[in-house]
Amino acid sequence: MRAVGNTVTLAIAAAMLDLPSPVLWPDCRLFRDSWIDKVATSIAIAGVSVPHYWLGMVLVIIFSVQLNWLPAVGAGPGGSGAWDGTGTYPYLILPAITTSVIPMGLSPARCAH
């Protein structure tokens, strides 16, 4: 049952990261064939095309190994297996970002022509 709770927690965190993305993107009909449209299209293509497993490894290498800002593995301190809200937020950041990249890429893709 703990795995289901972790999956739901990760899905909610990824959805929360994706919620503001449609609001942040400009209405591309207003900026058709401008540099804003080209940037939005490029970000959409990159966001949808990057494989999750590759992005996850790159994020771990950068933020866990090189910078030592976030934990590389686990779901909580001391080998705990559940995200229970007590000091486990750093363990949720990298998986949530990795999971939300494709939905974030779809927001500007919806307005690409």
Tab-separated table of N, CA, C and O in Angstrom:
chain	number	residue	atom	x	y	z
A	1	MET	N	0.816	-1.207	0.000
A	1	MET	CA	0.000	0.000	0.000
A	1	MET	C	0.852	1.260	0.000
A	1	MET	O	0.423	2.289	-0.470
A	2	ARG	N	2.068	1.163	0.547
A	2	ARG	CA	2.922	2.337	0.616
A	2	ARG	C	3.296	2.814	-0.779
A	2	ARG	O	3.410	4.016	-1.018
A	3	ALA	N	3.466	1.868	-1.725
A	3	ALA	CA	3.828	2.246	-3.095
A	3	ALA	C	2.708	3.042	-3.759
A	3	ALA	O	2.975	3.978	-4.510
A	4	VAL	N	1.468	2.692	-3.473
A	4	VAL	CA	0.345	3.433	-4.046
A	4	VAL	C	0.319	4.859	-3.503
A	4	VAL	O	0.110	5.817	-4.250
A	5	GLY	N	0.577	5.004	-2.216
A	5	GLY	CA	0.621	6.337	-1.619
A	5	GLY	C	1.740	7.187	-2.208
A	5	GLY	O	1.557	8.374	-2.480
A	6	ASN	N	2.915	6.581	-2.431
A	6	ASN	CA	4.023	7.309	-3.050
A	6	ASN	C	3.692	7.703	-4.480
A	6	ASN	O	4.042	8.805	-4.925
A	7	THR	N	3.041	6.822	-5.210
A	7	THR	CA	2.666	7.118	-6.594
A	7	THR	C	1.673	8.270	-6.655
A	7	THR	O	1.811	9.183	-7.484
A	8	VAL	N	0.690	8.257	-5.773
A	8	VAL	CA	-0.302	9.340	-5.741
A	8	VAL	C	0.365	10.661	-5.342
A	8	VAL	O	0.090	11.708	-5.945
A	9	THR	N	1.260	10.609	-4.374
A	9	THR	CA	1.975	11.819	-3.956
A	9	THR	C	2.798	12.390	-5.099
A	9	THR	O	2.793	13.595	-5.349
A	10	LEU	N	3.503	11.524	-5.824
A	10	LEU	CA	4.308	11.967	-6.962
A	10	LEU	C	3.424	12.528	-8.072
A	10	LEU	O	3.742	13.558	-8.668
A	11	ALA	N	2.299	11.892	-8.347
A	11	ALA	CA	1.388	12.384	-9.384
A	11	ALA	C	0.826	13.757	-9.023
A	11	ALA	O	0.726	14.641	-9.878
A	12	ILE	N	0.481	13.952	-7.775
A	12	ILE	CA	-0.046	15.255	-7.337
A	12	ILE	C	1.034	16.327	-7.432
A	12	ILE	O	0.781	17.445	-7.900
A	13	ALA	N	2.261	15.995	-7.019
A	13	ALA	CA	3.355	16.970	-7.087
A	13	ALA	C	3.651	17.347	-8.538
A	13	ALA	O	3.856	18.528	-8.853
A	14	ALA	N	3.653	16.365	-9.440
A	14	ALA	CA	3.902	16.650	-10.854
A	14	ALA	C	2.774	17.485	-11.442
A	14	ALA	O	3.015	18.407	-12.236
A	15	ALA	N	1.543	17.199	-11.057
A	15	ALA	CA	0.405	17.984	-11.551
A	15	ALA	C	0.467	19.419	-11.041
A	15	ALA	O	0.134	20.361	-11.769
A	16	MET	N	0.912	19.601	-9.794
A	16	MET	CA	1.034	20.954	-9.253
A	16	MET	C	2.100	21.760	-9.997
A	16	MET	O	1.960	22.964	-10.171
A	17	LEU	N	3.158	21.097	-10.436
A	17	LEU	CA	4.174	21.790	-11.232
A	17	LEU	C	3.636	22.177	-12.605
A	17	LEU	O	4.057	23.170	-13.187
A	18	ASP	N	2.718	21.379	-13.129
A	18	ASP	CA	2.188	21.636	-14.464
A	18	ASP	C	1.023	22.630	-14.458
A	18	ASP	O	0.729	23.225	-15.490
A	19	LEU	N	0.371	22.832	-13.337
A	19	LEU	CA	-0.806	23.712	-13.297
A	19	LEU	C	-0.562	25.117	-13.850
A	19	LEU	O	-1.349	25.608	-14.645
A	20	PRO	N	0.510	25.801	-13.467
A	20	PRO	CA	0.671	27.169	-13.975
A	20	PRO	C	1.154	27.248	-15.420
A	20	PRO	O	1.132	28.325	-16.015
A	21	SER	N	1.568	26.157	-16.034
A	21	SER	CA	2.175	26.259	-17.364
A	21	SER	C	1.232	26.802	-18.444
A	21	SER	O	1.681	27.596	-19.268
A	22	PRO	N	-0.064	26.460	-18.499
A	22	PRO	CA	-0.903	27.091	-19.531
A	22	PRO	C	-1.073	28.594	-19.319
A	22	PRO	O	-1.225	29.347	-20.278
A	23	VAL	N	-1.027	29.027	-18.071
A	23	VAL	CA	-1.185	30.449	-17.779
A	23	VAL	C	0.076	31.223	-18.158
A	23	VAL	O	0.013	32.367	-18.607
A	24	LEU	N	1.234	30.585	-17.995
A	24	LEU	CA	2.490	31.264	-18.266
A	24	LEU	C	2.773	31.427	-19.755
A	24	LEU	O	3.541	32.305	-20.139
A	25	TRP	N	2.187	30.578	-20.591
A	25	TRP	CA	2.457	30.670	-22.030
A	25	TRP	C	1.545	31.701	-22.668
A	25	TRP	O	0.360	31.751	-22.395
A	26	PRO	N	2.089	32.531	-23.538
A	26	PRO	CA	1.269	33.557	-24.197
A	26	PRO	C	0.322	32.913	-25.207
A	26	PRO	O	0.524	31.781	-25.637
A	27	ASP	N	-0.699	33.651	-25.553
A	27	ASP	CA	-1.622	33.187	-26.588
A	27	ASP	C	-0.895	33.271	-27.925
A	27	ASP	O	-0.627	34.355	-28.447
A	28	CYS	N	-0.548	32.129	-28.475
A	28	CYS	CA	0.318	32.086	-29.655
A	28	CYS	C	-0.365	32.623	-30.914
A	28	CYS	O	0.315	32.949	-31.882
A	29	ARG	N	-1.681	32.723	-30.884
A	29	ARG	CA	-2.354	33.332	-32.047
A	29	ARG	C	-1.985	34.802	-32.182
A	29	ARG	O	-1.938	35.347	-33.276
A	30	LEU	N	-1.707	35.437	-31.050
A	30	LEU	CA	-1.338	36.848	-31.081
A	30	LEU	C	0.092	37.057	-31.555
A	30	LEU	O	0.432	38.140	-32.031
A	31	PHE	N	0.921	36.029	-31.408
A	31	PHE	CA	2.343	36.153	-31.720
A	31	PHE	C	2.773	35.225	-32.854
A	31	PHE	O	3.919	34.801	-32.903
A	32	ARG	N	1.872	34.897	-33.752
A	32	ARG	CA	2.178	33.962	-34.837
A	32	ARG	C	3.367	34.455	-35.664
A	32	ARG	O	3.447	35.610	-36.049
A	33	ASP	N	4.330	33.549	-35.895
A	33	ASP	CA	5.551	33.784	-36.674
A	33	ASP	C	6.483	34.822	-36.051
A	33	ASP	O	7.332	35.375	-36.747
A	34	SER	N	6.351	35.073	-34.775
A	34	SER	CA	7.280	35.986	-34.097
A	34	SER	C	8.305	35.162	-33.327
A	34	SER	O	8.241	33.938	-33.280
A	35	TRP	N	9.233	35.822	-32.683
A	35	TRP	CA	10.249	35.105	-31.915
A	35	TRP	C	9.626	34.410	-30.708
A	35	TRP	O	10.094	33.360	-30.278
A	36	ILE	N	8.557	34.967	-30.163
A	36	ILE	CA	7.871	34.329	-29.034
A	36	ILE	C	7.276	32.995	-29.467
A	36	ILE	O	7.374	31.998	-28.751
A	37	ASP	N	6.689	32.971	-30.652
A	37	ASP	CA	6.131	31.737	-31.191
A	37	ASP	C	7.228	30.709	-31.428
A	37	ASP	O	7.064	29.519	-31.135
A	38	LYS	N	8.360	31.134	-31.923
A	38	LYS	CA	9.476	30.210	-32.183
A	38	LYS	C	10.050	29.647	-30.885
A	38	LYS	O	10.379	28.460	-30.806
A	39	VAL	N	10.159	30.478	-29.853
A	39	VAL	CA	10.658	30.004	-28.564
A	39	VAL	C	9.676	29.007	-27.950
A	39	VAL	O	10.072	27.944	-27.451
A	40	ALA	N	8.373	29.325	-27.986
A	40	ALA	CA	7.365	28.417	-27.432
A	40	ALA	C	7.359	27.092	-28.175
A	40	ALA	O	7.259	26.023	-27.556
A	41	THR	N	7.490	27.120	-29.492
A	41	THR	CA	7.525	25.894	-30.274
A	41	THR	C	8.771	25.079	-29.958
A	41	THR	O	8.706	23.851	-29.816
A	42	SER	N	9.908	25.726	-29.806
A	42	SER	CA	11.152	25.019	-29.480
A	42	SER	C	11.072	24.364	-28.105
A	42	SER	O	11.502	23.212	-27.930
A	43	ILE	N	10.528	25.070	-27.131
A	43	ILE	CA	10.385	24.507	-25.784
A	43	ILE	C	9.403	23.340	-25.807
A	43	ILE	O	9.623	22.314	-25.141
A	44	ALA	N	8.334	23.464	-26.572
A	44	ALA	CA	7.361	22.380	-26.668
A	44	ALA	C	7.985	21.132	-27.273
A	44	ALA	O	7.797	20.021	-26.771
A	45	ILE	N	8.752	21.300	-28.330
A	45	ILE	CA	9.393	20.151	-28.973
A	45	ILE	C	10.394	19.500	-28.019
A	45	ILE	O	10.442	18.274	-27.884
A	46	ALA	N	11.190	20.317	-27.333
A	46	ALA	CA	12.167	19.772	-26.386
A	46	ALA	C	11.469	19.070	-25.223
A	46	ALA	O	11.883	17.981	-24.807
A	47	GLY	N	10.412	19.666	-24.699
A	47	GLY	CA	9.712	19.083	-23.560
A	47	GLY	C	9.041	17.767	-23.867
A	47	GLY	O	8.996	16.869	-23.032
A	48	VAL	N	8.534	17.621	-25.067
A	48	VAL	CA	7.857	16.392	-25.439
A	48	VAL	C	8.851	15.324	-25.901
A	48	VAL	O	8.617	14.138	-25.742
A	49	SER	N	9.988	15.736	-26.440
A	49	SER	CA	10.933	14.793	-27.040
A	49	SER	C	11.934	14.194	-26.059
A	49	SER	O	12.486	13.130	-26.333
A	50	VAL	N	12.201	14.848	-24.953
A	50	VAL	CA	13.211	14.359	-24.013
A	50	VAL	C	12.674	13.129	-23.283
A	50	VAL	O	11.614	13.186	-22.673
A	51	PRO	N	13.396	12.006	-23.342
A	51	PRO	CA	12.949	10.812	-22.604
A	51	PRO	C	13.047	11.022	-21.094
A	51	PRO	O	14.002	11.623	-20.602
A	52	HIS	N	12.044	10.517	-20.368
A	52	HIS	CA	12.027	10.674	-18.913
A	52	HIS	C	13.258	10.069	-18.258
A	52	HIS	O	13.838	10.669	-17.356
A	53	TYR	N	13.627	8.876	-18.668
A	53	TYR	CA	14.740	8.206	-18.003
A	53	TYR	C	16.048	8.973	-18.204
A	53	TYR	O	16.870	9.059	-17.300
A	54	TRP	N	16.249	9.556	-19.367
A	54	TRP	CA	17.463	10.325	-19.631
A	54	TRP	C	17.464	11.617	-18.809
A	54	TRP	O	18.465	11.972	-18.192
A	55	LEU	N	16.346	12.315	-18.810
A	55	LEU	CA	16.254	13.557	-18.038
A	55	LEU	C	16.459	13.294	-16.552
A	55	LEU	O	17.140	14.052	-15.871
A	56	GLY	N	15.885	12.203	-16.050
A	56	GLY	CA	16.059	11.864	-14.646
A	56	GLY	C	17.514	11.639	-14.286
A	56	GLY	O	18.000	12.114	-13.255
A	57	MET	N	18.230	10.921	-15.153
A	57	MET	CA	19.657	10.680	-14.890
A	57	MET	C	20.457	11.974	-14.937
A	57	MET	O	21.340	12.204	-14.103
A	58	VAL	N	20.160	12.835	-15.897
A	58	VAL	CA	20.879	14.107	-16.007
A	58	VAL	C	20.607	14.985	-14.785
A	58	VAL	O	21.530	15.597	-14.235
A	59	LEU	N	19.362	15.047	-14.344
A	59	LEU	CA	19.035	15.844	-13.154
A	59	LEU	C	19.734	15.306	-11.910
A	59	LEU	O	20.210	16.085	-11.075
A	60	VAL	N	19.798	13.988	-11.761
A	60	VAL	CA	20.495	13.402	-10.612
A	60	VAL	C	21.978	13.738	-10.673
A	60	VAL	O	22.587	14.110	-9.663
A	61	ILE	N	22.575	13.624	-11.854
A	61	ILE	CA	24.005	13.931	-11.981
A	61	ILE	C	24.281	15.385	-11.622
A	61	ILE	O	25.219	15.693	-10.889
A	62	ILE	N	23.434	16.290	-12.116
A	62	ILE	CA	23.671	17.715	-11.870
A	62	ILE	C	23.374	18.088	-10.422
A	62	ILE	O	24.221	18.648	-9.716
A	63	PHE	N	22.143	17.800	-9.949
A	63	PHE	CA	21.704	18.328	-8.659
A	63	PHE	C	22.080	17.464	-7.456
A	63	PHE	O	22.120	17.963	-6.333
A	64	SER	N	22.351	16.182	-7.676
A	64	SER	CA	22.717	15.316	-6.549
A	64	SER	C	24.208	15.049	-6.482
A	64	SER	O	24.807	15.145	-5.419
A	65	VAL	N	24.803	14.727	-7.633
A	65	VAL	CA	26.219	14.362	-7.629
A	65	VAL	C	27.108	15.598	-7.693
A	65	VAL	O	27.996	15.778	-6.863
A	66	GLN	N	26.882	16.460	-8.681
A	66	GLN	CA	27.758	17.615	-8.864
A	66	GLN	C	27.532	18.704	-7.808
A	66	GLN	O	28.477	19.177	-7.202
A	67	LEU	N	26.284	19.115	-7.628
A	67	LEU	CA	25.991	20.230	-6.723
A	67	LEU	C	25.682	19.793	-5.290
A	67	LEU	O	25.741	20.615	-4.370
A	68	ASN	N	25.304	18.523	-5.110
A	68	ASN	CA	24.960	17.971	-3.803
A	68	ASN	C	23.839	18.757	-3.111
A	68	ASN	O	23.855	18.981	-1.906
A	69	TRP	N	22.862	19.182	-3.905
A	69	TRP	CA	21.727	19.937	-3.365
A	69	TRP	C	20.567	19.042	-2.969
A	69	TRP	O	19.818	19.368	-2.047
A	70	LEU	N	20.356	17.951	-3.716
A	70	LEU	CA	19.193	17.091	-3.498
A	70	LEU	C	19.636	15.642	-3.369
A	70	LEU	O	20.659	15.254	-3.919
A	71	PRO	N	18.851	14.818	-2.671
A	71	PRO	CA	19.197	13.400	-2.569
A	71	PRO	C	18.993	12.691	-3.911
A	71	PRO	O	18.097	13.029	-4.676
A	72	ALA	N	19.836	11.705	-4.153
A	72	ALA	CA	19.782	10.990	-5.431
A	72	ALA	C	18.772	9.855	-5.411
A	72	ALA	O	18.164	9.551	-6.448
A	73	VAL	N	18.580	9.205	-4.290
A	73	VAL	CA	17.690	8.039	-4.213
A	73	VAL	C	16.891	8.093	-2.924
A	73	VAL	O	17.212	8.833	-2.000
A	74	GLY	N	15.865	7.259	-2.870
A	74	GLY	CA	15.083	7.108	-1.655
A	74	GLY	C	13.817	7.942	-1.663
A	74	GLY	O	13.588	8.767	-2.534
A	75	ALA	N	13.003	7.674	-0.668
A	75	ALA	CA	11.759	8.410	-0.528
A	75	ALA	C	11.716	9.192	0.775
A	75	ALA	O	10.738	9.856	1.058
A	76	GLY	N	12.775	9.091	1.563
A	76	GLY	CA	12.796	9.821	2.818
A	76	GLY	C	14.110	9.643	3.534
A	76	GLY	O	14.922	8.802	3.169
A	77	PRO	N	14.324	10.430	4.568
A	77	PRO	CA	15.585	10.332	5.299
A	77	PRO	C	15.700	9.005	6.054
A	77	PRO	O	14.706	8.437	6.474
A	78	GLY	N	16.912	8.529	6.159
A	78	GLY	CA	17.153	7.313	6.928
A	78	GLY	C	16.643	6.055	6.261
A	78	GLY	O	16.390	5.059	6.929
A	79	GLY	N	16.450	6.091	4.963
A	79	GLY	CA	15.985	4.899	4.256
A	79	GLY	C	14.490	4.659	4.361
A	79	GLY	O	13.999	3.593	4.026
A	80	SER	N	13.747	5.639	4.833
A	80	SER	CA	12.305	5.471	4.914
A	80	SER	C	11.735	5.313	3.524
A	80	SER	O	12.230	5.874	2.561
A	81	GLY	N	10.700	4.551	3.397
A	81	GLY	CA	10.149	4.253	2.084
A	81	GLY	C	8.917	5.049	1.734
A	81	GLY	O	8.309	4.797	0.709
A	82	ALA	N	8.516	5.977	2.557
A	82	ALA	CA	7.274	6.695	2.277
A	82	ALA	C	7.482	8.196	2.391
A	82	ALA	O	8.229	8.672	3.232
A	83	TRP	N	6.794	8.924	1.515
A	83	TRP	CA	6.765	10.380	1.614
A	83	TRP	C	5.674	10.724	2.608
A	83	TRP	O	4.490	10.663	2.307
A	84	ASP	N	6.061	11.091	3.784
A	84	ASP	CA	5.053	11.350	4.813
A	84	ASP	C	4.925	12.826	5.164
A	84	ASP	O	4.149	13.194	6.018
A	85	GLY	N	5.696	13.682	4.494
A	85	GLY	CA	5.570	15.114	4.730
A	85	GLY	C	6.489	15.648	5.807
A	85	GLY	O	6.514	16.835	6.048
A	86	THR	N	7.254	14.800	6.467
A	86	THR	CA	8.172	15.274	7.501
A	86	THR	C	9.608	15.184	6.987
A	86	THR	O	10.283	14.188	7.150
A	87	GLY	N	10.031	16.213	6.301
A	87	GLY	CA	11.396	16.264	5.803
A	87	GLY	C	11.635	15.480	4.529
A	87	GLY	O	12.771	15.209	4.168
A	88	THR	N	10.562	15.090	3.852
A	88	THR	CA	10.720	14.271	2.652
A	88	THR	C	10.579	15.069	1.366
A	88	THR	O	10.718	14.502	0.288
A	89	TYR	N	10.331	16.346	1.463
A	89	TYR	CA	10.135	17.154	0.250
A	89	TYR	C	11.351	17.190	-0.666
A	89	TYR	O	11.190	17.143	-1.877
A	90	PRO	N	12.575	17.252	-0.151
A	90	PRO	CA	13.718	17.218	-1.071
A	90	PRO	C	13.776	15.943	-1.906
A	90	PRO	O	14.276	15.947	-3.020
A	91	TYR	N	13.246	14.842	-1.364
A	91	TYR	CA	13.242	13.574	-2.092
A	91	TYR	C	12.203	13.562	-3.202
A	91	TYR	O	12.220	12.706	-4.070
A	92	LEU	N	11.285	14.475	-3.180
A	92	LEU	CA	10.198	14.527	-4.149
A	92	LEU	C	10.491	15.463	-5.314
A	92	LEU	O	9.863	15.351	-6.373
A	93	ILE	N	11.443	16.360	-5.181
A	93	ILE	CA	11.672	17.402	-6.186
A	93	ILE	C	12.091	16.826	-7.537
A	93	ILE	O	11.467	17.118	-8.560
A	94	LEU	N	13.151	16.024	-7.575
A	94	LEU	CA	13.640	15.512	-8.851
A	94	LEU	C	12.630	14.594	-9.550
A	94	LEU	O	12.402	14.742	-10.751
A	95	PRO	N	11.998	13.647	-8.841
A	95	PRO	CA	10.994	12.827	-9.537
A	95	PRO	C	9.805	13.642	-10.052
A	95	PRO	O	9.280	13.371	-11.135
A	96	ALA	N	9.389	14.661	-9.311
A	96	ALA	CA	8.254	15.476	-9.758
A	96	ALA	C	8.609	16.282	-11.000
A	96	ALA	O	7.807	16.381	-11.936
A	97	ILE	N	9.803	16.854	-11.028
A	97	ILE	CA	10.224	17.609	-12.215
A	97	ILE	C	10.312	16.687	-13.421
A	97	ILE	O	9.827	17.008	-14.510
A	98	THR	N	10.924	15.524	-13.234
A	98	THR	CA	11.076	14.576	-14.340
A	98	THR	C	9.723	14.117	-14.864
A	98	THR	O	9.518	14.022	-16.074
A	99	THR	N	8.784	13.862	-13.974
A	99	THR	CA	7.461	13.388	-14.386
A	99	THR	C	6.638	14.475	-15.064
A	99	THR	O	5.818	14.185	-15.928
A	100	SER	N	6.860	15.725	-14.720
A	100	SER	CA	6.017	16.795	-15.253
A	100	SER	C	6.550	17.436	-16.528
A	100	SER	O	5.907	18.327	-17.070
A	101	VAL	N	7.689	16.996	-17.035
A	101	VAL	CA	8.271	17.651	-18.214
A	101	VAL	C	7.395	17.487	-19.453
A	101	VAL	O	7.174	18.451	-20.187
A	102	ILE	N	6.868	16.308	-19.707
A	102	ILE	CA	6.043	16.116	-20.908
A	102	ILE	C	4.752	16.933	-20.832
A	102	ILE	O	4.414	17.629	-21.784
A	103	PRO	N	3.997	16.910	-19.718
A	103	PRO	CA	2.823	17.790	-19.668
A	103	PRO	C	3.166	19.272	-19.804
A	103	PRO	O	2.414	20.027	-20.409
A	104	MET	N	4.313	19.699	-19.247
A	104	MET	CA	4.718	21.099	-19.412
A	104	MET	C	5.019	21.403	-20.864
A	104	MET	O	4.761	22.499	-21.342
A	105	GLY	N	5.591	20.446	-21.582
A	105	GLY	CA	5.881	20.643	-22.998
A	105	GLY	C	4.624	20.666	-23.848
A	105	GLY	O	4.609	21.266	-24.918
A	106	LEU	N	3.571	20.016	-23.388
A	106	LEU	CA	2.333	20.005	-24.165
A	106	LEU	C	1.590	21.331	-24.120
A	106	LEU	O	0.837	21.647	-25.031
A	107	SER	N	1.781	22.120	-23.066
A	107	SER	CA	1.081	23.411	-22.978
A	107	SER	C	1.446	24.340	-24.129
A	107	SER	O	0.556	24.849	-24.807
A	108	PRO	N	2.741	24.593	-24.412
A	108	PRO	CA	3.034	25.416	-25.571
A	108	PRO	C	2.785	24.689	-26.884
A	108	PRO	O	2.536	25.316	-27.907
A	109	ALA	N	2.785	23.352	-26.860
A	109	ALA	CA	2.532	22.604	-28.096
A	109	ALA	C	1.102	22.754	-28.558
A	109	ALA	O	0.805	22.667	-29.744
A	110	ARG	N	0.192	22.992	-27.607
A	110	ARG	CA	-1.220	23.146	-27.976
A	110	ARG	C	-1.453	24.376	-28.842
A	110	ARG	O	-2.379	24.423	-29.625
A	111	CYS	N	-0.583	25.367	-28.674
A	111	CYS	CA	-0.800	26.589	-29.461
A	111	CYS	C	0.125	26.654	-30.664
A	111	CYS	O	0.049	27.598	-31.429
A	112	ALA	N	1.020	25.670	-30.832
A	112	ALA	CA	1.889	25.665	-32.009
A	112	ALA	C	1.070	25.313	-33.236
A	112	ALA	O	0.119	24.562	-33.177
A	113	HIS	N	1.478	25.860	-34.362
A	113	HIS	CA	0.680	25.619	-35.562
A	113	HIS	C	1.290	24.593	-36.450
A	113	HIS	O	2.286	24.109	-36.486
